[in-house]
C-alpha cells in the first residue's frame, strides 16, 4: 500500500498526524504530508508518496477514513 496527501484538499487539521504519527506530519506549508517519501517518486513527479509498511497499514487506513476532507489517497 502507498499513501499520499492531496495538498489541494487537505485543510491541515492534523488528525492524521495523531492517528498515524509514524507516517504523516504537518509540513512547512501547514498541510499534511508523508514523513518518508519515496525518493524516486519525488524526482519523477514531485509527489510525496510513501510505501506503507505492514505495521503502519491499520493506522493509515484509520487516518484516511478519519480525514474530514478525504485528502489521504491510498493505492496498492
Ligand atoms: S486529516 Fe486530512 S485534512 Fe487533516 S491534516 Fe490530515 S490529510 Fe489534512
PDB file of C-alpha atoms and ligand atoms in Angstrom:
ATOM      1  CA  UNK A   1       0.000   0.000   0.000  1.00  0.00           C
ATOM      2  CA  UNK A   2       1.120   3.552  -0.809  1.00  0.00           C
ATOM      3  CA  UNK A   3      -0.152   6.793   0.677  1.00  0.00           C
ATOM      4  CA  UNK A   4      -0.053  10.423  -0.346  1.00  0.00           C
ATOM      5  CA  UNK A   5      -1.796  13.572   0.839  1.00  0.00           C
ATOM      6  CA  UNK A   6      -3.678  15.615  -1.745  1.00  0.00           C
ATOM      7  CA  UNK A   7      -2.450  19.074  -0.792  1.00  0.00           C
ATOM      8  CA  UNK A   8      -5.283  20.809  -2.650  1.00  0.00           C
ATOM      9  CA  UNK A   9      -7.796  19.029  -0.409  1.00  0.00           C
ATOM     10  CA  UNK A  10      -6.016  18.914   2.976  1.00  0.00           C
ATOM     11  CA  UNK A  11      -7.050  21.609   5.465  1.00  0.00           C
ATOM     12  CA  UNK A  12      -4.208  20.948   7.915  1.00  0.00           C
ATOM     13  CA  UNK A  13      -6.421  19.799  10.783  1.00  0.00           C
ATOM     14  CA  UNK A  14      -3.690  17.434  11.994  1.00  0.00           C
ATOM     15  CA  UNK A  15      -5.918  14.426  12.693  1.00  0.00           C
ATOM     16  CA  UNK A  16      -3.847  12.079  10.521  1.00  0.00           C
ATOM     17  CA  UNK A  17      -0.638  13.097  12.298  1.00  0.00           C
ATOM     18  CA  UNK A  18      -2.157  11.928  15.581  1.00  0.00           C
ATOM     19  CA  UNK A  19      -3.720   8.700  14.263  1.00  0.00           C
ATOM     20  CA  UNK A  20      -0.709   7.644  12.156  1.00  0.00           C
ATOM     21  CA  UNK A  21       2.131   9.652  13.686  1.00  0.00           C
ATOM     22  CA  UNK A  22       4.845   7.490  12.104  1.00  0.00           C
ATOM     23  CA  UNK A  23       3.570   8.227   8.591  1.00  0.00           C
ATOM     24  CA  UNK A  24       2.096  11.757   8.479  1.00  0.00           C
ATOM     25  CA  UNK A  25       3.416  15.118   9.625  1.00  0.00           C
ATOM     26  CA  UNK A  26       2.432  18.726   9.084  1.00  0.00           C
ATOM     27  CA  UNK A  27       4.816  20.265   6.551  1.00  0.00           C
ATOM     28  CA  UNK A  28       6.186  23.796   6.327  1.00  0.00           C
ATOM     29  CA  UNK A  29       3.129  24.777   4.283  1.00  0.00           C
ATOM     30  CA  UNK A  30       0.863  23.890   7.231  1.00  0.00           C
ATOM     31  CA  UNK A  31      -0.582  20.902   5.385  1.00  0.00           C
ATOM     32  CA  UNK A  32      -0.076  17.199   5.975  1.00  0.00           C
ATOM     33  CA  UNK A  33       2.473  15.100   4.087  1.00  0.00           C
ATOM     34  CA  UNK A  34       4.099  11.692   4.403  1.00  0.00           C
ATOM     35  CA  UNK A  35       7.216  11.629   6.567  1.00  0.00           C
ATOM     36  CA  UNK A  36       9.378   9.319   4.420  1.00  0.00           C
ATOM     37  CA  UNK A  37       8.516   9.917   0.760  1.00  0.00           C
ATOM     38  CA  UNK A  38       9.864   7.585  -1.912  1.00  0.00           C
ATOM     39  CA  UNK A  39      12.819   9.449  -3.498  1.00  0.00           C
ATOM     40  CA  UNK A  40      12.159   8.088  -6.995  1.00  0.00           C
ATOM     41  CA  UNK A  41       8.528   9.252  -6.989  1.00  0.00           C
ATOM     42  CA  UNK A  42       9.669  12.624  -5.680  1.00  0.00           C
ATOM     43  CA  UNK A  43      12.158  13.005  -8.541  1.00  0.00           C
ATOM     44  CA  UNK A  44       9.715  11.727 -11.139  1.00  0.00           C
ATOM     45  CA  UNK A  45       6.698  13.921 -10.434  1.00  0.00           C
ATOM     46  CA  UNK A  46       7.456  15.933  -7.306  1.00  0.00           C
ATOM     47  CA  UNK A  47       4.887  13.937  -5.351  1.00  0.00           C
ATOM     48  CA  UNK A  48       5.484  12.790  -1.803  1.00  0.00           C
ATOM     49  CA  UNK A  49       4.296   9.188  -1.833  1.00  0.00           C
ATOM     50  CA  UNK A  50       5.240   6.691   0.839  1.00  0.00           C
ATOM     51  CA  UNK A  51       5.185   2.907   0.764  1.00  0.00           C
ATOM     52  CA  UNK A  52       3.379   1.870   3.940  1.00  0.00           C
ATOM     53  CA  UNK A  53       4.858  -0.973   5.945  1.00  0.00           C
ATOM     54  CA  UNK A  54       2.531  -3.659   7.303  1.00  0.00           C
ATOM     55  CA  UNK A  55       2.771  -2.431  10.889  1.00  0.00           C
ATOM     56  CA  UNK A  56       1.501   1.027   9.878  1.00  0.00           C
ATOM     57  CA  UNK A  57      -1.257  -0.024   7.491  1.00  0.00           C
ATOM     58  CA  UNK A  58      -4.076  -0.211  10.019  1.00  0.00           C
ATOM     59  CA  UNK A  59      -3.326   3.282  11.348  1.00  0.00           C
ATOM     60  CA  UNK A  60      -3.010   4.724   7.850  1.00  0.00           C
ATOM     61  CA  UNK A  61      -6.370   3.282   6.772  1.00  0.00           C
ATOM     62  CA  UNK A  62      -7.854   4.636  10.005  1.00  0.00           C
ATOM     63  CA  UNK A  63      -6.329   8.078   9.307  1.00  0.00           C
ATOM     64  CA  UNK A  64      -7.643   8.035   5.742  1.00  0.00           C
ATOM     65  CA  UNK A  65     -11.160   7.166   6.901  1.00  0.00           C
ATOM     66  CA  UNK A  66     -10.984   9.846   9.613  1.00  0.00           C
ATOM     67  CA  UNK A  67      -9.738  12.643   7.353  1.00  0.00           C
ATOM     68  CA  UNK A  68     -12.588  15.201   7.196  1.00  0.00           C
ATOM     69  CA  UNK A  69     -11.861  16.138   3.578  1.00  0.00           C
ATOM     70  CA  UNK A  70     -10.816  12.780   2.127  1.00  0.00           C
ATOM     71  CA  UNK A  71      -7.344  14.129   1.390  1.00  0.00           C
ATOM     72  CA  UNK A  72      -5.414  10.915   2.017  1.00  0.00           C
ATOM     73  CA  UNK A  73      -5.121   8.808  -1.097  1.00  0.00           C
ATOM     74  CA  UNK A  74      -4.259   5.124  -0.705  1.00  0.00           C
ATOM     75  CA  UNK A  75      -3.169   2.961  -3.612  1.00  0.00           C
ATOM     76  CA  UNK A  76      -1.840  -0.585  -3.958  1.00  0.00           C
TER      77      UNK A  76
HETATM   78  S1  LIG B   1      -6.613  14.503   8.451  1.00  0.00           S
HETATM   79 FE1  LIG B   1      -6.863  15.119   6.288  1.00  0.00          FE
HETATM   80  S2  LIG B   1      -7.294  17.329   6.356  1.00  0.00           S
HETATM   81 FE2  LIG B   1      -6.462  16.751   8.365  1.00  0.00          FE
HETATM   82  S3  LIG B   1      -4.250  17.179   8.188  1.00  0.00           S
HETATM   83 FE3  LIG B   1      -4.575  15.007   7.655  1.00  0.00          FE
HETATM   84  S4  LIG B   1      -4.793  14.965   5.403  1.00  0.00           S
HETATM   85 FE4  LIG B   1      -5.091  17.092   6.096  1.00  0.00          FE
END
